[in-house]
Short mmCIF file of N, CA and C in Angstrom, two decimals:
data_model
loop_
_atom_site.label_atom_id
_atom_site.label_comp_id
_atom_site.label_asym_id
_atom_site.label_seq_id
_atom_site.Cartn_x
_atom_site.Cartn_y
_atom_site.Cartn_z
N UNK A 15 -73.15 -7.54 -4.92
CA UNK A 15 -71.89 -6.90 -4.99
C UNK A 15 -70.91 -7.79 -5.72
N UNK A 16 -70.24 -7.34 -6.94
CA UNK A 16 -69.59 -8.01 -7.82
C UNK A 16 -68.20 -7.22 -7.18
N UNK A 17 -67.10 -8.18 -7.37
CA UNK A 17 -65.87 -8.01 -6.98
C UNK A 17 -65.24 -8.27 -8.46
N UNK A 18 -64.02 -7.17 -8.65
CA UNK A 18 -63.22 -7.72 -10.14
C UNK A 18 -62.26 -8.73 -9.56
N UNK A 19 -62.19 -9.98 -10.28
CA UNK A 19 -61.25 -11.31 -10.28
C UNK A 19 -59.68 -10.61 -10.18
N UNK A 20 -58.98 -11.51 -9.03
CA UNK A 20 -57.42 -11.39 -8.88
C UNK A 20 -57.14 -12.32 -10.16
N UNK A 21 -56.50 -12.01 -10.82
CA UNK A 21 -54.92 -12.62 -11.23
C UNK A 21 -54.42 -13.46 -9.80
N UNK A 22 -53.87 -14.30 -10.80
CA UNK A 22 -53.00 -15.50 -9.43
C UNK A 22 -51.11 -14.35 -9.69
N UNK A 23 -50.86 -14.33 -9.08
CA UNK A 23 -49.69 -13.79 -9.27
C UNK A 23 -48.55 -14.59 -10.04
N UNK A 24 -47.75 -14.39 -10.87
CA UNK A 24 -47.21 -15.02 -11.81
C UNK A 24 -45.68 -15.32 -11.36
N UNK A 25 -44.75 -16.27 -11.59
CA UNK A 25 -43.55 -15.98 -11.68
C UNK A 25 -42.86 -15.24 -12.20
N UNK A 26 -43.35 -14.81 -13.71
CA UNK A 26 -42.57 -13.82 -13.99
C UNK A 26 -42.65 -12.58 -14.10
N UNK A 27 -43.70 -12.16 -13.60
CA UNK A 27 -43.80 -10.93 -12.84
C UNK A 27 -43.42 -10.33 -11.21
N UNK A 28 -43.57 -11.32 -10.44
CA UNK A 28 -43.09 -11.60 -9.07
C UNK A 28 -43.52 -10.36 -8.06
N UNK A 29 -45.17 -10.14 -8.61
CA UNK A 29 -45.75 -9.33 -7.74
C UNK A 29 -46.39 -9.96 -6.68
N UNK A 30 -46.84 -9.19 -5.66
CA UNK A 30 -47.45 -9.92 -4.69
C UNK A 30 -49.02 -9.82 -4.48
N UNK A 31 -49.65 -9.01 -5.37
CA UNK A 31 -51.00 -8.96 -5.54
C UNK A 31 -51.28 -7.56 -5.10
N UNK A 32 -50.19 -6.55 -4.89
CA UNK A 32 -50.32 -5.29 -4.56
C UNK A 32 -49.75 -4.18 -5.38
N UNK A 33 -49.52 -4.69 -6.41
CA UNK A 33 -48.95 -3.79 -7.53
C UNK A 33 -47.56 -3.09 -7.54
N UNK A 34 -46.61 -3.97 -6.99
CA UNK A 34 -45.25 -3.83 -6.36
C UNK A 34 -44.41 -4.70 -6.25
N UNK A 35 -42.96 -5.16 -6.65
CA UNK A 35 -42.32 -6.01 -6.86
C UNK A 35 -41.55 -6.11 -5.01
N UNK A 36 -40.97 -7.88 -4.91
CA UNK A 36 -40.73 -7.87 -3.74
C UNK A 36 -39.04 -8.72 -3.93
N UNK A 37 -38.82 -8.77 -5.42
CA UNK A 37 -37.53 -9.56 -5.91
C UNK A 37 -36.29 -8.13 -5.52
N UNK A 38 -35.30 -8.77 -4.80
CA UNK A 38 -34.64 -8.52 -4.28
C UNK A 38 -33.01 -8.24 -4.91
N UNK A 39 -33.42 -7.02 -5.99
CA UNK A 39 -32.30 -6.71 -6.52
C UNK A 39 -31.15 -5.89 -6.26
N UNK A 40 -30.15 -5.62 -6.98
CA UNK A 40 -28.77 -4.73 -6.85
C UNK A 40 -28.88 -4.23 -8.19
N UNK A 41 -28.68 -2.67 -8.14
CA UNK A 41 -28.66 -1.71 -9.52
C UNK A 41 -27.63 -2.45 -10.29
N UNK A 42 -27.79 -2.19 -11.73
CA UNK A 42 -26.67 -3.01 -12.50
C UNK A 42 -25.35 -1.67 -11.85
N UNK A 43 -25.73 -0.81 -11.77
CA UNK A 43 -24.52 0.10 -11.73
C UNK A 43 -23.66 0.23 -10.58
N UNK A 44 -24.87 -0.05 -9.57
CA UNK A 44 -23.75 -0.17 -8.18
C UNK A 44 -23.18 -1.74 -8.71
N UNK A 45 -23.47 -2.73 -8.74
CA UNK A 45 -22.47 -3.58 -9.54
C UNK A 45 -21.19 -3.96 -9.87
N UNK A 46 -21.77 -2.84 -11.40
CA UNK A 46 -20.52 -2.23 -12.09
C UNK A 46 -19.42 -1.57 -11.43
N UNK A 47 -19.85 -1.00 -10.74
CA UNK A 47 -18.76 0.32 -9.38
C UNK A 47 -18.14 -0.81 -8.82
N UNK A 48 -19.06 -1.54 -7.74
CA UNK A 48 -17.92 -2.36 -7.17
C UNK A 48 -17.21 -3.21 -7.80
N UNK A 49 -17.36 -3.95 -9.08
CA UNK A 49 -16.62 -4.73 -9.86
C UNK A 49 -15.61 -3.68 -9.92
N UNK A 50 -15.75 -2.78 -10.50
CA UNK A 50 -14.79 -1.73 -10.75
C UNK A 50 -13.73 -1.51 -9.91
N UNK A 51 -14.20 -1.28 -8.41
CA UNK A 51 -13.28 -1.17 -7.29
C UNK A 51 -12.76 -2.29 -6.74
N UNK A 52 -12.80 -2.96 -6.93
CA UNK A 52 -12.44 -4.60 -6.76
C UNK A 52 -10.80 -4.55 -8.36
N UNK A 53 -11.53 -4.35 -8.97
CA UNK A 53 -10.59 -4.67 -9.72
C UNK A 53 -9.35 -3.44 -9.97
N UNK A 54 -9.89 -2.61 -9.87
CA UNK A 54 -8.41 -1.37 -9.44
C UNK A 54 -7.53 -1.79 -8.36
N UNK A 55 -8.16 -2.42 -7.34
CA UNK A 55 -7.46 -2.68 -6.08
C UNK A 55 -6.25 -4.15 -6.06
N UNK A 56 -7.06 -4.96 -6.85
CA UNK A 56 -6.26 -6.02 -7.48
C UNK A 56 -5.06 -5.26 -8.40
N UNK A 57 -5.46 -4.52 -9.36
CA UNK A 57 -4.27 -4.18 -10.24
C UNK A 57 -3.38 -3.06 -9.22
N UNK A 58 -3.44 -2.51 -8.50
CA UNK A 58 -2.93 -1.81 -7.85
C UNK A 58 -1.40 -2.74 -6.74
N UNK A 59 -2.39 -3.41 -6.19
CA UNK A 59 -1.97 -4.54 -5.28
C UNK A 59 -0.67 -5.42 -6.19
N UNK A 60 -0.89 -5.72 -7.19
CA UNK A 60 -0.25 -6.35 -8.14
C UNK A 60 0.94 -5.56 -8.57
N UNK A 61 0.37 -4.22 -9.29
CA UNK A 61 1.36 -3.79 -9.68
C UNK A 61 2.85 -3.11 -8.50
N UNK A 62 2.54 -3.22 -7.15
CA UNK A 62 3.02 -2.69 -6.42
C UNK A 62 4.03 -4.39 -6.22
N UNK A 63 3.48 -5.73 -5.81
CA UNK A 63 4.30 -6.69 -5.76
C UNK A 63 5.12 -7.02 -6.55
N UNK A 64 4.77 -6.68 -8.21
CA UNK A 64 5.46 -7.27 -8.77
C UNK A 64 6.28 -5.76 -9.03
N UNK A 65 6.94 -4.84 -8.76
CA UNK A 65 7.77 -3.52 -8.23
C UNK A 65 7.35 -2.76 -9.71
N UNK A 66 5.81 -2.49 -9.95
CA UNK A 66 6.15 -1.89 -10.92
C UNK A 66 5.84 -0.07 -10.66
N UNK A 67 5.14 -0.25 -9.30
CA UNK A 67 4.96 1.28 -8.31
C UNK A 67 5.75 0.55 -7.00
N UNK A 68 6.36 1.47 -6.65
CA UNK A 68 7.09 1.46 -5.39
C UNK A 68 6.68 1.69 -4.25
N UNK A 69 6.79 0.46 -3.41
CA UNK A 69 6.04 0.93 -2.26
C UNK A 69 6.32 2.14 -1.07
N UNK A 70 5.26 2.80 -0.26
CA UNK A 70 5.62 4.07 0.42
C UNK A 70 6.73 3.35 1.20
N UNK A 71 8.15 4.10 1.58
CA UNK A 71 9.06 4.27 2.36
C UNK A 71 8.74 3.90 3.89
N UNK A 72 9.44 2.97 4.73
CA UNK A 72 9.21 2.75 6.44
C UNK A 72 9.87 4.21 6.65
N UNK A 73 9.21 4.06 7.97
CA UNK A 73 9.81 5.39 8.80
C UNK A 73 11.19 5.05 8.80
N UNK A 74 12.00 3.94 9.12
CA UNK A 74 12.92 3.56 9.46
C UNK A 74 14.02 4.45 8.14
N UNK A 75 13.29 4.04 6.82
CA UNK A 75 13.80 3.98 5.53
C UNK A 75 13.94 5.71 5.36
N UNK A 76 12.86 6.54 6.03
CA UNK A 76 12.96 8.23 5.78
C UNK A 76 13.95 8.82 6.54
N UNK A 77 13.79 8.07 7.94
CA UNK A 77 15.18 8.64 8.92
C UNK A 77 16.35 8.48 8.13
N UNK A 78 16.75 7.34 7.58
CA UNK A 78 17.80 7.05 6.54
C UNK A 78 18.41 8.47 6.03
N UNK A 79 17.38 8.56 4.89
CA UNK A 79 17.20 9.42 4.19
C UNK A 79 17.40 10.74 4.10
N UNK A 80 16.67 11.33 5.44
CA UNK A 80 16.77 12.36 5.92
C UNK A 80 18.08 12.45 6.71
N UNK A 81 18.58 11.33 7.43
CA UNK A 81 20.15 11.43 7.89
C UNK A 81 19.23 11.78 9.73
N UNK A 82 18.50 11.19 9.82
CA UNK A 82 18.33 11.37 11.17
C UNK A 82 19.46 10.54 12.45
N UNK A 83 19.45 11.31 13.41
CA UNK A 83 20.47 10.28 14.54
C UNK A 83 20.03 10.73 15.58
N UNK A 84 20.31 9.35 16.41
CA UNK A 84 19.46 9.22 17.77
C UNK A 84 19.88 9.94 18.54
N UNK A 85 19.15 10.81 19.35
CA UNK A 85 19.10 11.64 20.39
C UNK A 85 19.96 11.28 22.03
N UNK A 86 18.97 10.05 21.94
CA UNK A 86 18.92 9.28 23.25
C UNK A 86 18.81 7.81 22.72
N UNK A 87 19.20 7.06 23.52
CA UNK A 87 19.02 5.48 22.92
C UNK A 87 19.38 5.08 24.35
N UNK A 88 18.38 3.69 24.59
CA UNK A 88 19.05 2.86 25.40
C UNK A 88 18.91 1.60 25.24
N UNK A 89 19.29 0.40 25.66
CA UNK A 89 19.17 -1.03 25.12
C UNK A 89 18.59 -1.77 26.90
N UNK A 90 17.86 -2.30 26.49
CA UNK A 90 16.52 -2.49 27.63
C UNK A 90 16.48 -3.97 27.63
N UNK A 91 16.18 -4.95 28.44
CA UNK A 91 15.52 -6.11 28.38
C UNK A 91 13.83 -5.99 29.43
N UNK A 92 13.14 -7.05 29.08
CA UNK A 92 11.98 -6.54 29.54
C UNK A 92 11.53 -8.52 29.90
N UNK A 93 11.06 -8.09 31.19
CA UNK A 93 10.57 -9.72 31.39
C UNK A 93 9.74 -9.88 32.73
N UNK A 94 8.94 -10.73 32.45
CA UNK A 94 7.71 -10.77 33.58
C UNK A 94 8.21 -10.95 35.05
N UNK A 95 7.97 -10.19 36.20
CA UNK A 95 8.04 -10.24 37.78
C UNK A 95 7.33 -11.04 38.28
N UNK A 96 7.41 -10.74 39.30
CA UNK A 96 6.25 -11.28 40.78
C UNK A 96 4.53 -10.63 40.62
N UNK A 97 3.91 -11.59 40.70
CA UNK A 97 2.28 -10.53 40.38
C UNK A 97 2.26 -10.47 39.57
N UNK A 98 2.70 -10.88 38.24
CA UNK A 98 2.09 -9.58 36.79
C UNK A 98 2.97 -8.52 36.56
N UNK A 99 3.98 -8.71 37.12
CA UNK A 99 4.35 -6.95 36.81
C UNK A 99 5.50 -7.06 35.78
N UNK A 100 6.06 -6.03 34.69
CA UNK A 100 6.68 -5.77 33.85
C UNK A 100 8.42 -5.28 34.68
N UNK A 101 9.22 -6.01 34.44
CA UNK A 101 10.80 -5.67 35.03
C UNK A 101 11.16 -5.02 33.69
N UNK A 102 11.79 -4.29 33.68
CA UNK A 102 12.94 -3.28 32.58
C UNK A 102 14.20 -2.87 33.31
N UNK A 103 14.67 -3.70 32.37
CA UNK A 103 16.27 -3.76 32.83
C UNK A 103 17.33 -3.22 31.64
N UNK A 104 18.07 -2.13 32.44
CA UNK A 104 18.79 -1.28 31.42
C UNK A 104 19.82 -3.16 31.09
N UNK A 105 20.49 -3.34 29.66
CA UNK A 105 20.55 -4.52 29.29
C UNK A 105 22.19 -4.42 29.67
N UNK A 106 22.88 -2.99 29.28
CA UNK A 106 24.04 -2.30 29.24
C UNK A 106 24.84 -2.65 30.94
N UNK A 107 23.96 -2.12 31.39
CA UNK A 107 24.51 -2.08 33.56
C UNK A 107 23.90 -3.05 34.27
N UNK A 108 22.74 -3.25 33.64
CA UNK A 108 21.67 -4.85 34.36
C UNK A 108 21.07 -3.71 35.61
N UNK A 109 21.12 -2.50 35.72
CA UNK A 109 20.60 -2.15 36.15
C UNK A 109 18.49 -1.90 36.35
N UNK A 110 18.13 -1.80 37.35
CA UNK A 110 16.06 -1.56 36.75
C UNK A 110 16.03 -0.54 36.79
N UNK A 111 15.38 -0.40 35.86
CA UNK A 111 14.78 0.35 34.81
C UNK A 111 13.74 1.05 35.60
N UNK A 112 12.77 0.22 35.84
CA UNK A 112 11.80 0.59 36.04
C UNK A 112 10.72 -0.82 36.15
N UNK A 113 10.23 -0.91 37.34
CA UNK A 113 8.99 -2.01 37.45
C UNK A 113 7.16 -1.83 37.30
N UNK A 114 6.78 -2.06 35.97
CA UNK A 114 5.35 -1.61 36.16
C UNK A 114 4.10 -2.88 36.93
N UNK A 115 3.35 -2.45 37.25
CA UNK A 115 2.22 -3.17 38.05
C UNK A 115 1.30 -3.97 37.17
N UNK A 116 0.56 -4.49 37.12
CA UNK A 116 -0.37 -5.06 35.82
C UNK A 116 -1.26 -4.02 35.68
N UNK A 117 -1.63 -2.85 36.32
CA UNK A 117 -2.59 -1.72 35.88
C UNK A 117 -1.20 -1.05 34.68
N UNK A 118 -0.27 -0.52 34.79
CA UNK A 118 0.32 0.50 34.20
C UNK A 118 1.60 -0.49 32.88
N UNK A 119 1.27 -1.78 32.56
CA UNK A 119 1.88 -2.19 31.75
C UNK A 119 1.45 -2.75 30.54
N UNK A 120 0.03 -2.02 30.24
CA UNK A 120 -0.57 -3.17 29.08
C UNK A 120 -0.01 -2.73 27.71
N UNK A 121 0.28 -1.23 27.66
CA UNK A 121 0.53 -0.82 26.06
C UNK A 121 2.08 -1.99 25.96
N UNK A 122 2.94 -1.57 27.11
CA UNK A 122 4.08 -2.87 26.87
C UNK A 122 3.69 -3.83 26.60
N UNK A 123 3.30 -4.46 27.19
CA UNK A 123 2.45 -5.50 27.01
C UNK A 123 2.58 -6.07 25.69
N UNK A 124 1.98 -5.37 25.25
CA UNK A 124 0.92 -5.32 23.88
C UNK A 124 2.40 -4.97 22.45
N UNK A 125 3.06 -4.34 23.24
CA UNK A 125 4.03 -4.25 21.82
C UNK A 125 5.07 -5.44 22.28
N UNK A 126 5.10 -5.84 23.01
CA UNK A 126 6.33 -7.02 23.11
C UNK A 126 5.90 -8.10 23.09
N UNK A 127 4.21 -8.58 23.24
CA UNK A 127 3.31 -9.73 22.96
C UNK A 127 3.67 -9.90 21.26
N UNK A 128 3.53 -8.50 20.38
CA UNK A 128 3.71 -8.69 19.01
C UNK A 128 5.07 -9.19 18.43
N UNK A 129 5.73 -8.32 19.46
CA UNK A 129 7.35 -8.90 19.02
C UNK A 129 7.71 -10.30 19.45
N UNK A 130 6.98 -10.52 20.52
CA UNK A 130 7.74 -11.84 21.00
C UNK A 130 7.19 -12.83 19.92
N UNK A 131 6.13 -12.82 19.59
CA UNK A 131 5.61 -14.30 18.19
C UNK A 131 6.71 -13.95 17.34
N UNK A 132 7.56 -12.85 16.78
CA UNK A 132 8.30 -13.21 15.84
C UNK A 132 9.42 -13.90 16.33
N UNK A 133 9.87 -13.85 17.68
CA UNK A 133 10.94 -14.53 18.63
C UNK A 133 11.14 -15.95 18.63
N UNK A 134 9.23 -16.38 18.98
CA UNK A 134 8.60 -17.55 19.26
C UNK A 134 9.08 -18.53 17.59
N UNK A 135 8.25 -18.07 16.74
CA UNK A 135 8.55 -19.00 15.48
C UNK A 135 10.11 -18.67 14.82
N UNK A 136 11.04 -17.94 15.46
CA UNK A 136 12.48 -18.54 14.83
C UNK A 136 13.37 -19.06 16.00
N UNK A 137 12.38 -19.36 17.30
CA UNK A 137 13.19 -19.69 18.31
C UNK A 137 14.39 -18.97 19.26
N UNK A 138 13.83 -17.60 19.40
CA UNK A 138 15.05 -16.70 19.77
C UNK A 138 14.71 -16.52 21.25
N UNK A 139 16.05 -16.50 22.08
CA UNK A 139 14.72 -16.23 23.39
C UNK A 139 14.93 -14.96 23.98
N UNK A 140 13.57 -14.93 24.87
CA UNK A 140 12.45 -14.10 24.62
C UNK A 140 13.93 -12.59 26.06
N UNK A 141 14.68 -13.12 26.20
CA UNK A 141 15.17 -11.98 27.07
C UNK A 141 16.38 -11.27 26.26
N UNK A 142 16.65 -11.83 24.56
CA UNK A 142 17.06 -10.75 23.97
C UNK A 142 17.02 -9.11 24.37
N UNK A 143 17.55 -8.58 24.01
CA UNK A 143 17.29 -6.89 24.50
C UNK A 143 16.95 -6.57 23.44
N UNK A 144 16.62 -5.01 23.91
CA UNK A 144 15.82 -3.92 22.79
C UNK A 144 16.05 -3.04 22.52
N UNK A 145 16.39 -2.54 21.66
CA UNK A 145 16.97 -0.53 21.40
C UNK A 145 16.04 0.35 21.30
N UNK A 146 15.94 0.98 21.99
CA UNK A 146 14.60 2.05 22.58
C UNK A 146 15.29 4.02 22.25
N UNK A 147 15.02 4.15 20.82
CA UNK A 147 15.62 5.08 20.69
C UNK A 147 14.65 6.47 20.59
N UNK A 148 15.44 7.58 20.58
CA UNK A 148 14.73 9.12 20.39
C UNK A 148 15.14 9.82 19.19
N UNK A 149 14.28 9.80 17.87
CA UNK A 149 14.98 10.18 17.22
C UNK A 149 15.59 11.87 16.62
N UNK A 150 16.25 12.85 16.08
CA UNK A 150 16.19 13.84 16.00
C UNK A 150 15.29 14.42 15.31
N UNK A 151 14.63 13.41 14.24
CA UNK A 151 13.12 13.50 13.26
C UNK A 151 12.08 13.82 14.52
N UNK A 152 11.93 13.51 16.03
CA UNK A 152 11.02 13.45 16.89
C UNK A 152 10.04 12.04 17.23
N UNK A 153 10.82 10.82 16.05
CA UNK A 153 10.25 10.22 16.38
C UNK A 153 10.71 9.09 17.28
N UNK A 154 9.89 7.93 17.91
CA UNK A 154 10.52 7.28 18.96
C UNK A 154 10.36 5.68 18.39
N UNK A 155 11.23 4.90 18.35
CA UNK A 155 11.00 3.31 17.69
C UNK A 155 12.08 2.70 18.66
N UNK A 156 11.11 1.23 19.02
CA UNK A 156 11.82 0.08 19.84
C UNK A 156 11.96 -0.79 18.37
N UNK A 157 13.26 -1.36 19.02
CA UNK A 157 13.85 -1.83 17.64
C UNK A 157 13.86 -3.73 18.73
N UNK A 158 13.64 -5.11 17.40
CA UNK A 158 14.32 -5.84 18.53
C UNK A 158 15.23 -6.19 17.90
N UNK A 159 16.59 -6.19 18.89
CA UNK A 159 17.70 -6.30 18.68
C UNK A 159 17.82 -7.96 17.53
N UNK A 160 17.05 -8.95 18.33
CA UNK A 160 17.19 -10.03 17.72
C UNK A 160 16.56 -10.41 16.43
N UNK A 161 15.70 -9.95 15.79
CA UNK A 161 15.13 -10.03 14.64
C UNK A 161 14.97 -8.83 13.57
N UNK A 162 15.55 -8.04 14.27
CA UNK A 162 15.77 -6.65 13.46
C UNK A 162 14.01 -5.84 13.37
N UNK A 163 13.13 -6.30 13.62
CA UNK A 163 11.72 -5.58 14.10
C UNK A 163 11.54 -4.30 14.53
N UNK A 164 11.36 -3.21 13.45
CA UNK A 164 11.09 -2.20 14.44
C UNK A 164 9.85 -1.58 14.77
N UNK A 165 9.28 -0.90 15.83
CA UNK A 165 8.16 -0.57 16.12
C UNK A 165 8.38 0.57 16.30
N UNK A 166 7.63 1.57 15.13
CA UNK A 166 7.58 3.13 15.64
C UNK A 166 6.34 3.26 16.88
N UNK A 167 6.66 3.25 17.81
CA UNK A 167 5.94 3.95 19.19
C UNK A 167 4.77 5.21 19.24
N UNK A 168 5.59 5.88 17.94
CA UNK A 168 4.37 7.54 18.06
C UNK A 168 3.17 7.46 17.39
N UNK A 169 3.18 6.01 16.58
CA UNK A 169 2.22 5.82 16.26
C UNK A 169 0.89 5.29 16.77
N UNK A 170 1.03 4.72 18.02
CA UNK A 170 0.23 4.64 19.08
C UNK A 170 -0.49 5.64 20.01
N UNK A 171 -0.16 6.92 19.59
CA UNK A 171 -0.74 8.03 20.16
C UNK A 171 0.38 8.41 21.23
N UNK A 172 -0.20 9.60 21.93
CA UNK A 172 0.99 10.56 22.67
C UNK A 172 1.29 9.91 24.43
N UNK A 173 0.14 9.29 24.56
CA UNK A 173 0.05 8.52 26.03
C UNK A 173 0.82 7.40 25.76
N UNK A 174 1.00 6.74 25.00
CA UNK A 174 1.32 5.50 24.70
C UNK A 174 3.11 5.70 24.55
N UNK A 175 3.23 6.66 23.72
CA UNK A 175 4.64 6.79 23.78
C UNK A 175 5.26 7.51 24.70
N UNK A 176 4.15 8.08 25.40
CA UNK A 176 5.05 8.60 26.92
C UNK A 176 5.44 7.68 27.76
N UNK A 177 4.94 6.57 27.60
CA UNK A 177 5.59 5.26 28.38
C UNK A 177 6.84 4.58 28.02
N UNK A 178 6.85 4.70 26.67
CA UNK A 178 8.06 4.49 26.55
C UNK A 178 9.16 5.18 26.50
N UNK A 179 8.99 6.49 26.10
CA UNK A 179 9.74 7.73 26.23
C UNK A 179 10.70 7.93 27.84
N UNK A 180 9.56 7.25 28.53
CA UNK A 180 9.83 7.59 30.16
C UNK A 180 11.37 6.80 30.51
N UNK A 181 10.96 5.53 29.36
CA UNK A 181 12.30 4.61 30.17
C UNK A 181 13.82 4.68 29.63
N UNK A 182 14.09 5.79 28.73
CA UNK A 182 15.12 6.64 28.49
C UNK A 182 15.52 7.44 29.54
N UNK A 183 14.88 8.07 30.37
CA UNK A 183 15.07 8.49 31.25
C UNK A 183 16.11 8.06 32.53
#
């Protein structure tokens, strides 16, 4: 029984002795695409810094615009209790607001954790108050009084801004 002779497999063929390549390429064209999209995104990016497209409008900037005015507004301070729990204090009467538990305060939490680092690195402290408004557009933004920061709220979904919605109340 005669067997036909292998070929040693070559480098520059880079088969494996099964009649099938195992070199590990990328189409020139997908490539090309992403070079492509890479580089629109740069000129895009660019042309928007250096103002030669204008960037989309803040909510803040459309209320403007539109001539929106606040419904309801109140000016709030907000600062840690006994246990974990969230104090809200109308800022106006020093009256409370309202005290949440560590189960029912994390979305606060979570938006005044963001605001407070801008507090933290210009040194402002942290029991500044907050303008917690309703707007006639429908929308709802905590503003901080001390750094001018505003946070549209409705953008967190409808649960999220019912919490804050509540402390107008």
């Amino acid at each position: 029984m005669t067997t036909a002779p292998h070929s040693a497999p070559s480098a520059a063929n880079n088969y494996n002795g099964h009649g099938h390549s195992h070199e590990n390429t990328v189409p020139k064209g997908a490539l090309v695409m992403a070079c492509g999209v890479v580089l629109v995104t740069l000129a895009l990016t660019s042309a928007t810094q250096l103002g030669w497209i204008a960037p989309s409008p803040s909510a803040s900037e459309v209320r403007s615009a539109e001539a929106a005015t606040a419904l309801s507004s109140r000016v709030l301070q907000f600062a840690d209790g006994p246990k974990g729990t969230v104090v809200v204090t109308d800022a106006t009467s020093g009256a409370t607001v309202h005290v949440y538990g560590e189960e029912g305060s994390g979305f606060i939490r979570g938006v005044l954790r963001g605001m407070g680092r801008e507090r933290q690195k210009r040194s402002i402290p942290m029991l500044a108050p907050y303008e917690l408004n309703h707007w006639s557009d429908g929308s709802l933004s905590l503003t901080d009084t001390a750094t001018n920061r505003i946070v549209e709220l409705g953008a967190f979904g409808p649960t999220n801004r019912t919490t804050f919605e509540a402390l107008l109340k």
